């Protein structure tokens, strides 16, 4: 008869899986109690001085810090001309927002009625607010980084045409942009085309297209609020 004894299992080893499972469950409960409420609450609300009483953006030092954090500036353009002072802007000047430190795009909302049923919204890499005589006179919007707003003239023309249908302006044709490129090659100076103004969104929007002699084009959207 063999002297080998059957394999014996230490009794306390049977407790190990249960202990590990209990610890895992306890850890999950703690995570849920501590972290889930933070995510559920969403981002913290703006602090005093970062937005106005109606929750529209201010372009003061405090307001710009909030815009950088949230990337969702909102401008009330119901009353026109749009006064520069209440926005925290100088009477005469230009303020450029972006590019974002994290290379993220902004969601710029220009609203023309308090119920937010009209206006225009841009995904934008950079935008500039221009003021003259105490009023906001021009907003230059460079489209979002993922949009084909820069590149070959055919791609840019297609992008501007698609946006023109939304904003209500007529885009130049590919032949017109090609002629602009040829002119730039002959003169050594970039050519510029500005579309007519569209008002389909309730705000006047046009596009400015610049093409160089290398057939590289860019498109910028221009909003020109009435001042008179």
PDB file of C-alpha atoms in Angstrom, residues 80-82 135 225-228:
ATOM      1  CA  UNK A  80     -29.499  95.971 -31.416  1.00  0.00           C
ATOM      2  CA  UNK A  81     -27.135  97.691 -31.527  1.00  0.00           C
ATOM      3  CA  UNK A  82     -25.469  95.373 -29.030  1.00  0.00           C
ATOM      4  CA  UNK A 135     -21.289  98.815 -29.894  1.00  0.00           C
ATOM      5  CA  UNK A 225     -24.878  93.173 -36.078  1.00  0.00           C
ATOM      6  CA  UNK A 226     -26.845  96.278 -37.089  1.00  0.00           C
ATOM      7  CA  UNK A 227     -25.593  99.433 -35.394  1.00  0.00           C
ATOM      8  CA  UNK A 228     -28.135 101.969 -36.614  1.00  0.00           C
TER       9      UNK A 228
END
